[in-house]
Amino acid sequence: MSTGPARWIMHLDMDAFYAAVEQRDNPALRGLPVVVGAQPGGRGVVATCSYEARRFGIHSAMPIHEAHRRCPDAVYLRPRMAHYLEVARHIRAVMATCTPVVEPISIDEAFLDVSGLGHLVGPPETIGAQIKAAIRAAVDLTASVGIGPNRLVAKIASDFGKPDGLVVVPPEQVLDFLGGQPVGILRGVGRRTLPILQRLGLRTVADLRRLSLTQLQAQVGSRAAASLYQQARGIASDRVSERAARRSLSKETTFGVDVADSGVLRDTLRTLAAEVAAAARQETIAGRTVTLKIRFCGFETHTRQRRLPRHSDDARTLFAAAWSLYEAGHWQGKPVRLIGLGIADLGAPEPVQPDLFDGAAERPADNDRERRLTVAVDRIHARFGVGALHRGLSAADPVDPVDPARGRDDTPERPK
């Protein structure tokens, strides 16, 4: 007789997180289409939107002008990243009270190992309901939860139940559950692979199982075939680990339509720099290496890196380095599918050391004042939104003011 699965893995995903926070904070917005990101009339993209807005076909990473065309009466708000990060910390604190093994994936989702909690809490349905209720009580927001024997099944289950869902897939039901899912739900099935599978008449995961590994290899290559073959049969990792020391921090945006306008790319990259910098300050880390990631049509992808003189968590510094990498690539006018910015070689933020032979060097007092000003701006943005205050620049500074209000998708491939 079976004693039940050895592993229960939970995937928890907050519903339309940024937009949901805004609707929570302003009850007048509840039930209305809310779009968080760029402002209509400008450049930039949708960061995320409420489920009411999604009924109009609006989704993450959509150009803001297209979102406005589809729903001009929506409420368009600028992101408050510092505020969202603060809410996320409360949510993670709730997760930690439920199980000691929590692996954050992004600001609004995580994997949890809930194996062995049955004798303390109850069956998986009870565990999932309990954590959803605890999050609702703590931050007045809804989460979708999927629970299964591994990470793949848990994540697909949480997506399947959105919004405010709770889906448990026992091991004996995995094949039936996956079989009815569209083949595009599997990892690695994107713009290039999906048409290949569709031409073969493979619409669902069950259809995909009809192909042998050799047949799959002939169509998509050895590496992709091995992954799809295993996923279609519900084979995936069941390991969840507390996040080790972070090696890098990055954000990226995938555009719904390829973008060649350098102004849009510049604004988007500036937004990414602001978000990476804000997240770095929240974790008290800074980066010494700035990475630019850019993807064109046909999945042609390039990465470029620049090493900074010192560790930095300053958005203007990160943006300046990334934009110079873009310009050095001579990609102007080439349509871009995805653009991202990251930092690596992480360490503590470094004070600027004055050059004794440069009378114009920044003094320690000036550096300390700059740090305190940055912290103050973060707090104002968290409370009142990023539109409440903007940093000015000297005439000699070539970098535009950082305005993280232009929007991007924290999980660009799939709207929350």
JSON list of C-alpha atoms in Angstrom, two decimals, residues 136-318:
[
{"chain": "A", "resi": 136, "resn": "ARG", "atom": "CA", "xyz": [-4.31, 37.36, 2.92]},
{"chain": "A", "resi": 137, "resn": "ALA", "atom": "CA", "xyz": [-4.35, 38.23, 6.61]},
{"chain": "A", "resi": 138, "resn": "ALA", "atom": "CA", "xyz": [-0.87, 39.76, 6.52]},
{"chain": "A", "resi": 139, "resn": "VAL", "atom": "CA", "xyz": [-1.03, 41.89, 3.36]},
{"chain": "A", "resi": 140, "resn": "ASP", "atom": "CA", "xyz": [-4.64, 41.64, 2.10]},
{"chain": "A", "resi": 141, "resn": "LEU", "atom": "CA", "xyz": [-3.58, 40.13, -1.24]},
{"chain": "A", "resi": 142, "resn": "THR", "atom": "CA", "xyz": [-4.38, 36.88, -2.99]},
{"chain": "A", "resi": 143, "resn": "ALA", "atom": "CA", "xyz": [-1.90, 34.22, -4.08]},
{"chain": "A", "resi": 144, "resn": "SER", "atom": "CA", "xyz": [-2.25, 31.26, -6.39]},
{"chain": "A", "resi": 145, "resn": "VAL", "atom": "CA", "xyz": [-0.76, 28.00, -5.12]},
{"chain": "A", "resi": 146, "resn": "GLY", "atom": "CA", "xyz": [0.16, 24.83, -6.95]},
{"chain": "A", "resi": 147, "resn": "ILE", "atom": "CA", "xyz": [1.34, 21.71, -5.14]},
{"chain": "A", "resi": 148, "resn": "GLY", "atom": "CA", "xyz": [2.78, 18.59, -6.74]},
{"chain": "A", "resi": 149, "resn": "PRO", "atom": "CA", "xyz": [5.59, 16.06, -6.53]},
{"chain": "A", "resi": 150, "resn": "ASN", "atom": "CA", "xyz": [8.10, 18.34, -8.29]},
{"chain": "A", "resi": 151, "resn": "ARG", "atom": "CA", "xyz": [8.79, 21.91, -9.37]},
{"chain": "A", "resi": 152, "resn": "LEU", "atom": "CA", "xyz": [7.41, 21.54, -12.89]},
{"chain": "A", "resi": 153, "resn": "VAL", "atom": "CA", "xyz": [4.04, 20.20, -11.80]},
{"chain": "A", "resi": 154, "resn": "ALA", "atom": "CA", "xyz": [3.74, 22.70, -8.95]},
{"chain": "A", "resi": 155, "resn": "LYS", "atom": "CA", "xyz": [4.39, 25.68, -11.20]},
{"chain": "A", "resi": 156, "resn": "ILE", "atom": "CA", "xyz": [2.01, 24.58, -13.94]},
{"chain": "A", "resi": 157, "resn": "ALA", "atom": "CA", "xyz": [-0.61, 23.91, -11.26]},
{"chain": "A", "resi": 158, "resn": "SER", "atom": "CA", "xyz": [-0.30, 27.42, -9.80]},
{"chain": "A", "resi": 159, "resn": "ASP", "atom": "CA", "xyz": [-0.71, 28.93, -13.28]},
{"chain": "A", "resi": 160, "resn": "PHE", "atom": "CA", "xyz": [-3.66, 26.66, -13.97]},
{"chain": "A", "resi": 161, "resn": "GLY", "atom": "CA", "xyz": [-5.58, 27.94, -10.94]},
{"chain": "A", "resi": 162, "resn": "LYS", "atom": "CA", "xyz": [-5.04, 31.69, -11.37]},
{"chain": "A", "resi": 163, "resn": "PRO", "atom": "CA", "xyz": [-6.25, 33.94, -9.90]},
{"chain": "A", "resi": 164, "resn": "ASP", "atom": "CA", "xyz": [-6.59, 33.03, -6.22]},
{"chain": "A", "resi": 165, "resn": "GLY", "atom": "CA", "xyz": [-6.26, 29.34, -7.02]},
{"chain": "A", "resi": 166, "resn": "LEU", "atom": "CA", "xyz": [-5.24, 26.24, -5.12]},
{"chain": "A", "resi": 167, "resn": "VAL", "atom": "CA", "xyz": [-4.47, 23.18, -7.26]},
{"chain": "A", "resi": 168, "resn": "VAL", "atom": "CA", "xyz": [-2.98, 19.97, -5.85]},
{"chain": "A", "resi": 169, "resn": "VAL", "atom": "CA", "xyz": [-1.73, 17.29, -8.25]},
{"chain": "A", "resi": 170, "resn": "PRO", "atom": "CA", "xyz": [-0.90, 13.94, -6.60]},
{"chain": "A", "resi": 171, "resn": "PRO", "atom": "CA", "xyz": [1.75, 11.77, -8.31]},
{"chain": "A", "resi": 172, "resn": "GLU", "atom": "CA", "xyz": [-0.81, 9.34, -9.69]},
{"chain": "A", "resi": 173, "resn": "GLN", "atom": "CA", "xyz": [-2.62, 12.21, -11.47]},
{"chain": "A", "resi": 174, "resn": "VAL", "atom": "CA", "xyz": [0.42, 13.91, -12.98]},
{"chain": "A", "resi": 175, "resn": "LEU", "atom": "CA", "xyz": [0.19, 12.35, -16.44]},
{"chain": "A", "resi": 176, "resn": "ASP", "atom": "CA", "xyz": [-3.53, 13.09, -16.77]},
{"chain": "A", "resi": 177, "resn": "PHE", "atom": "CA", "xyz": [-3.08, 16.65, -15.50]},
{"chain": "A", "resi": 178, "resn": "LEU", "atom": "CA", "xyz": [-0.23, 17.43, -17.87]},
{"chain": "A", "resi": 179, "resn": "GLY", "atom": "CA", "xyz": [-1.78, 15.60, -20.81]},
{"chain": "A", "resi": 180, "resn": "GLY", "atom": "CA", "xyz": [-4.53, 18.14, -21.32]},
{"chain": "A", "resi": 181, "resn": "GLN", "atom": "CA", "xyz": [-2.24, 21.17, -21.07]},
{"chain": "A", "resi": 182, "resn": "PRO", "atom": "CA", "xyz": [-1.21, 23.03, -24.23]},
{"chain": "A", "resi": 183, "resn": "VAL", "atom": "CA", "xyz": [2.29, 22.08, -25.32]},
{"chain": "A", "resi": 184, "resn": "GLY", "atom": "CA", "xyz": [3.37, 25.72, -24.98]},
{"chain": "A", "resi": 185, "resn": "ILE", "atom": "CA", "xyz": [3.15, 25.42, -21.20]},
{"chain": "A", "resi": 186, "resn": "LEU", "atom": "CA", "xyz": [6.41, 23.45, -21.09]},
{"chain": "A", "resi": 187, "resn": "ARG", "atom": "CA", "xyz": [9.73, 25.15, -20.45]},
{"chain": "A", "resi": 188, "resn": "GLY", "atom": "CA", "xyz": [11.72, 25.82, -23.58]},
{"chain": "A", "resi": 189, "resn": "VAL", "atom": "CA", "xyz": [8.71, 25.96, -25.90]},
{"chain": "A", "resi": 190, "resn": "GLY", "atom": "CA", "xyz": [8.80, 29.46, -27.31]},
{"chain": "A", "resi": 191, "resn": "ARG", "atom": "CA", "xyz": [8.58, 31.38, -30.54]},
{"chain": "A", "resi": 192, "resn": "ARG", "atom": "CA", "xyz": [10.96, 29.08, -32.38]},
{"chain": "A", "resi": 193, "resn": "THR", "atom": "CA", "xyz": [10.02, 25.66, -30.98]},
{"chain": "A", "resi": 194, "resn": "LEU", "atom": "CA", "xyz": [6.24, 26.05, -30.78]},
{"chain": "A", "resi": 195, "resn": "PRO", "atom": "CA", "xyz": [5.67, 26.39, -34.57]},
{"chain": "A", "resi": 196, "resn": "ILE", "atom": "CA", "xyz": [7.75, 23.26, -35.14]},
{"chain": "A", "resi": 197, "resn": "LEU", "atom": "CA", "xyz": [5.58, 21.25, -32.74]},
{"chain": "A", "resi": 198, "resn": "GLN", "atom": "CA", "xyz": [2.38, 22.70, -34.15]},
{"chain": "A", "resi": 199, "resn": "ARG", "atom": "CA", "xyz": [3.38, 21.77, -37.70]},
{"chain": "A", "resi": 200, "resn": "LEU", "atom": "CA", "xyz": [3.67, 18.20, -36.43]},
{"chain": "A", "resi": 201, "resn": "GLY", "atom": "CA", "xyz": [0.12, 18.41, -35.09]},
{"chain": "A", "resi": 202, "resn": "LEU", "atom": "CA", "xyz": [1.26, 18.46, -31.46]},
{"chain": "A", "resi": 203, "resn": "ARG", "atom": "CA", "xyz": [-1.17, 20.70, -29.60]},
{"chain": "A", "resi": 204, "resn": "THR", "atom": "CA", "xyz": [-1.17, 19.20, -26.12]},
{"chain": "A", "resi": 205, "resn": "VAL", "atom": "CA", "xyz": [1.36, 17.55, -23.85]},
{"chain": "A", "resi": 206, "resn": "ALA", "atom": "CA", "xyz": [-0.40, 14.24, -24.46]},
{"chain": "A", "resi": 207, "resn": "ASP", "atom": "CA", "xyz": [0.21, 14.73, -28.21]},
{"chain": "A", "resi": 208, "resn": "LEU", "atom": "CA", "xyz": [3.90, 15.32, -27.51]},
{"chain": "A", "resi": 209, "resn": "ARG", "atom": "CA", "xyz": [4.16, 11.99, -25.72]},
{"chain": "A", "resi": 210, "resn": "ARG", "atom": "CA", "xyz": [3.40, 10.21, -28.97]},
{"chain": "A", "resi": 211, "resn": "LEU", "atom": "CA", "xyz": [6.85, 11.10, -30.28]},
{"chain": "A", "resi": 212, "resn": "SER", "atom": "CA", "xyz": [9.83, 9.02, -29.32]},
{"chain": "A", "resi": 213, "resn": "LEU", "atom": "CA", "xyz": [12.97, 10.68, -28.06]},
{"chain": "A", "resi": 214, "resn": "THR", "atom": "CA", "xyz": [14.65, 9.99, -31.40]},
{"chain": "A", "resi": 215, "resn": "GLN", "atom": "CA", "xyz": [11.80, 11.63, -33.31]},
{"chain": "A", "resi": 216, "resn": "LEU", "atom": "CA", "xyz": [11.94, 14.68, -31.07]},
{"chain": "A", "resi": 217, "resn": "GLN", "atom": "CA", "xyz": [15.69, 14.96, -31.51]},
{"chain": "A", "resi": 218, "resn": "ALA", "atom": "CA", "xyz": [15.26, 15.07, -35.27]},
{"chain": "A", "resi": 219, "resn": "GLN", "atom": "CA", "xyz": [12.91, 18.03, -34.93]},
{"chain": "A", "resi": 220, "resn": "VAL", "atom": "CA", "xyz": [14.31, 20.22, -32.14]},
{"chain": "A", "resi": 221, "resn": "GLY", "atom": "CA", "xyz": [17.80, 18.92, -31.39]},
{"chain": "A", "resi": 222, "resn": "SER", "atom": "CA", "xyz": [19.18, 16.68, -28.67]},
{"chain": "A", "resi": 223, "resn": "ARG", "atom": "CA", "xyz": [19.15, 19.07, -25.73]},
{"chain": "A", "resi": 224, "resn": "ALA", "atom": "CA", "xyz": [15.64, 20.45, -26.25]},
{"chain": "A", "resi": 225, "resn": "ALA", "atom": "CA", "xyz": [14.30, 16.99, -27.06]},
{"chain": "A", "resi": 226, "resn": "ALA", "atom": "CA", "xyz": [15.60, 15.51, -23.81]},
{"chain": "A", "resi": 227, "resn": "SER", "atom": "CA", "xyz": [14.00, 18.30, -21.80]},
{"chain": "A", "resi": 228, "resn": "LEU", "atom": "CA", "xyz": [10.63, 18.10, -23.54]},
{"chain": "A", "resi": 229, "resn": "TYR", "atom": "CA", "xyz": [10.57, 14.31, -23.39]},
{"chain": "A", "resi": 230, "resn": "GLN", "atom": "CA", "xyz": [11.02, 14.34, -19.62]},
{"chain": "A", "resi": 231, "resn": "GLN", "atom": "CA", "xyz": [8.66, 17.24, -18.96]},
{"chain": "A", "resi": 232, "resn": "ALA", "atom": "CA", "xyz": [5.88, 15.61, -20.99]},
{"chain": "A", "resi": 233, "resn": "ARG", "atom": "CA", "xyz": [6.12, 12.65, -18.60]},
{"chain": "A", "resi": 234, "resn": "GLY", "atom": "CA", "xyz": [6.16, 14.80, -15.48]},
{"chain": "A", "resi": 235, "resn": "ILE", "atom": "CA", "xyz": [9.83, 14.18, -14.75]},
{"chain": "A", "resi": 236, "resn": "ALA", "atom": "CA", "xyz": [11.50, 17.19, -13.12]},
{"chain": "A", "resi": 237, "resn": "SER", "atom": "CA", "xyz": [13.52, 18.28, -10.12]},
{"chain": "A", "resi": 238, "resn": "ASP", "atom": "CA", "xyz": [11.98, 18.16, -6.67]},
{"chain": "A", "resi": 239, "resn": "ARG", "atom": "CA", "xyz": [14.82, 20.05, -5.02]},
{"chain": "A", "resi": 240, "resn": "VAL", "atom": "CA", "xyz": [14.06, 23.29, -3.22]},
{"chain": "A", "resi": 241, "resn": "SER", "atom": "CA", "xyz": [16.82, 25.11, -1.42]},
{"chain": "A", "resi": 242, "resn": "GLU", "atom": "CA", "xyz": [17.13, 28.32, 0.44]},
{"chain": "A", "resi": 243, "resn": "ARG", "atom": "CA", "xyz": [18.77, 30.82, -1.83]},
{"chain": "A", "resi": 244, "resn": "ALA", "atom": "CA", "xyz": [22.53, 30.72, -1.51]},
{"chain": "A", "resi": 245, "resn": "ALA", "atom": "CA", "xyz": [24.60, 33.85, -1.50]},
{"chain": "A", "resi": 246, "resn": "ARG", "atom": "CA", "xyz": [23.46, 35.81, -4.52]},
{"chain": "A", "resi": 247, "resn": "ARG", "atom": "CA", "xyz": [25.94, 35.94, -7.41]},
{"chain": "A", "resi": 248, "resn": "SER", "atom": "CA", "xyz": [24.07, 38.39, -9.59]},
{"chain": "A", "resi": 249, "resn": "LEU", "atom": "CA", "xyz": [20.95, 40.52, -9.82]},
{"chain": "A", "resi": 250, "resn": "SER", "atom": "CA", "xyz": [19.19, 41.30, -13.07]},
{"chain": "A", "resi": 251, "resn": "LYS", "atom": "CA", "xyz": [15.95, 42.47, -14.65]},
{"chain": "A", "resi": 252, "resn": "GLU", "atom": "CA", "xyz": [14.80, 42.15, -18.24]},
{"chain": "A", "resi": 253, "resn": "THR", "atom": "CA", "xyz": [11.91, 43.10, -20.49]},
{"chain": "A", "resi": 254, "resn": "THR", "atom": "CA", "xyz": [10.52, 41.07, -23.38]},
{"chain": "A", "resi": 255, "resn": "PHE", "atom": "CA", "xyz": [8.60, 43.27, -25.81]},
{"chain": "A", "resi": 256, "resn": "GLY", "atom": "CA", "xyz": [5.34, 42.07, -27.30]},
{"chain": "A", "resi": 257, "resn": "VAL", "atom": "CA", "xyz": [6.44, 43.60, -30.62]},
{"chain": "A", "resi": 258, "resn": "ASP", "atom": "CA", "xyz": [10.10, 44.02, -31.58]},
{"chain": "A", "resi": 259, "resn": "VAL", "atom": "CA", "xyz": [11.31, 47.56, -30.85]},
{"chain": "A", "resi": 260, "resn": "ALA", "atom": "CA", "xyz": [13.79, 49.49, -32.98]},
{"chain": "A", "resi": 261, "resn": "ASP", "atom": "CA", "xyz": [13.16, 52.95, -31.49]},
{"chain": "A", "resi": 262, "resn": "SER", "atom": "CA", "xyz": [16.30, 53.83, -29.53]},
{"chain": "A", "resi": 263, "resn": "GLY", "atom": "CA", "xyz": [14.26, 56.17, -27.35]},
{"chain": "A", "resi": 264, "resn": "VAL", "atom": "CA", "xyz": [12.03, 53.32, -26.17]},
{"chain": "A", "resi": 265, "resn": "LEU", "atom": "CA", "xyz": [15.06, 51.10, -25.60]},
{"chain": "A", "resi": 266, "resn": "ARG", "atom": "CA", "xyz": [16.81, 53.86, -23.66]},
{"chain": "A", "resi": 267, "resn": "ASP", "atom": "CA", "xyz": [13.77, 54.47, -21.46]},
{"chain": "A", "resi": 268, "resn": "THR", "atom": "CA", "xyz": [13.31, 50.75, -20.85]},
{"chain": "A", "resi": 269, "resn": "LEU", "atom": "CA", "xyz": [16.97, 50.28, -19.97]},
{"chain": "A", "resi": 270, "resn": "ARG", "atom": "CA", "xyz": [16.80, 53.25, -17.63]},
{"chain": "A", "resi": 271, "resn": "THR", "atom": "CA", "xyz": [13.80, 51.65, -15.93]},
{"chain": "A", "resi": 272, "resn": "LEU", "atom": "CA", "xyz": [15.68, 48.37, -15.54]},
{"chain": "A", "resi": 273, "resn": "ALA", "atom": "CA", "xyz": [18.65, 50.20, -14.03]},
{"chain": "A", "resi": 274, "resn": "ALA", "atom": "CA", "xyz": [16.38, 51.88, -11.50]},
{"chain": "A", "resi": 275, "resn": "GLU", "atom": "CA", "xyz": [14.78, 48.56, -10.50]},
{"chain": "A", "resi": 276, "resn": "VAL", "atom": "CA", "xyz": [18.09, 46.71, -10.22]},
{"chain": "A", "resi": 277, "resn": "ALA", "atom": "CA", "xyz": [19.51, 49.55, -8.13]},
{"chain": "A", "resi": 278, "resn": "ALA", "atom": "CA", "xyz": [16.46, 49.63, -5.85]},
{"chain": "A", "resi": 279, "resn": "ALA", "atom": "CA", "xyz": [16.54, 45.86, -5.37]},
{"chain": "A", "resi": 280, "resn": "ALA", "atom": "CA", "xyz": [20.28, 45.98, -4.66]},
{"chain": "A", "resi": 281, "resn": "ARG", "atom": "CA", "xyz": [19.80, 48.65, -2.00]},
{"chain": "A", "resi": 282, "resn": "GLN", "atom": "CA", "xyz": [17.05, 46.57, -0.41]},
{"chain": "A", "resi": 283, "resn": "GLU", "atom": "CA", "xyz": [19.53, 43.68, -0.05]},
{"chain": "A", "resi": 284, "resn": "THR", "atom": "CA", "xyz": [22.44, 45.97, 0.90]},
{"chain": "A", "resi": 285, "resn": "ILE", "atom": "CA", "xyz": [24.51, 44.81, -2.03]},
{"chain": "A", "resi": 286, "resn": "ALA", "atom": "CA", "xyz": [26.16, 46.51, -4.99]},
{"chain": "A", "resi": 287, "resn": "GLY", "atom": "CA", "xyz": [27.69, 45.39, -8.27]},
{"chain": "A", "resi": 288, "resn": "ARG", "atom": "CA", "xyz": [31.13, 45.84, -9.74]},
{"chain": "A", "resi": 289, "resn": "THR", "atom": "CA", "xyz": [30.23, 44.45, -13.20]},
{"chain": "A", "resi": 290, "resn": "VAL", "atom": "CA", "xyz": [27.31, 45.70, -15.30]},
{"chain": "A", "resi": 291, "resn": "THR", "atom": "CA", "xyz": [25.88, 43.33, -17.91]},
{"chain": "A", "resi": 292, "resn": "LEU", "atom": "CA", "xyz": [23.72, 44.27, -20.90]},
{"chain": "A", "resi": 293, "resn": "LYS", "atom": "CA", "xyz": [21.64, 41.50, -22.46]},
{"chain": "A", "resi": 294, "resn": "ILE", "atom": "CA", "xyz": [19.97, 42.05, -25.81]},
{"chain": "A", "resi": 295, "resn": "ARG", "atom": "CA", "xyz": [17.99, 39.68, -28.02]},
{"chain": "A", "resi": 296, "resn": "PHE", "atom": "CA", "xyz": [16.91, 40.25, -31.60]},
{"chain": "A", "resi": 297, "resn": "CYS", "atom": "CA", "xyz": [14.43, 38.38, -33.76]},
{"chain": "A", "resi": 298, "resn": "GLY", "atom": "CA", "xyz": [15.42, 34.81, -34.45]},
{"chain": "A", "resi": 299, "resn": "PHE", "atom": "CA", "xyz": [16.72, 34.52, -30.86]},
{"chain": "A", "resi": 300, "resn": "GLU", "atom": "CA", "xyz": [20.06, 36.12, -31.74]},
{"chain": "A", "resi": 301, "resn": "THR", "atom": "CA", "xyz": [21.27, 37.05, -28.26]},
{"chain": "A", "resi": 302, "resn": "HIS", "atom": "CA", "xyz": [24.27, 39.09, -27.16]},
{"chain": "A", "resi": 303, "resn": "THR", "atom": "CA", "xyz": [25.67, 39.95, -23.74]},
{"chain": "A", "resi": 304, "resn": "ARG", "atom": "CA", "xyz": [28.19, 42.65, -23.02]},
{"chain": "A", "resi": 305, "resn": "GLN", "atom": "CA", "xyz": [29.87, 43.52, -19.72]},
{"chain": "A", "resi": 306, "resn": "ARG", "atom": "CA", "xyz": [31.63, 46.54, -18.26]},
{"chain": "A", "resi": 307, "resn": "ARG", "atom": "CA", "xyz": [33.57, 46.63, -15.00]},
{"chain": "A", "resi": 308, "resn": "LEU", "atom": "CA", "xyz": [33.01, 49.66, -12.81]},
{"chain": "A", "resi": 309, "resn": "PRO", "atom": "CA", "xyz": [35.73, 51.42, -10.83]},
{"chain": "A", "resi": 310, "resn": "ARG", "atom": "CA", "xyz": [33.97, 50.39, -7.61]},
{"chain": "A", "resi": 311, "resn": "HIS", "atom": "CA", "xyz": [30.88, 48.53, -6.40]},
{"chain": "A", "resi": 312, "resn": "SER", "atom": "CA", "xyz": [27.77, 50.59, -7.06]},
{"chain": "A", "resi": 313, "resn": "ASP", "atom": "CA", "xyz": [24.04, 50.49, -6.34]},
{"chain": "A", "resi": 314, "resn": "ASP", "atom": "CA", "xyz": [23.40, 53.81, -8.07]},
{"chain": "A", "resi": 315, "resn": "ALA", "atom": "CA", "xyz": [20.85, 53.66, -10.89]},
{"chain": "A", "resi": 316, "resn": "ARG", "atom": "CA", "xyz": [22.47, 56.44, -12.90]},
{"chain": "A", "resi": 317, "resn": "THR", "atom": "CA", "xyz": [25.84, 54.69, -12.82]},
{"chain": "A", "resi": 318, "resn": "LEU", "atom": "CA", "xyz": [24.34, 51.35, -13.88]}
]
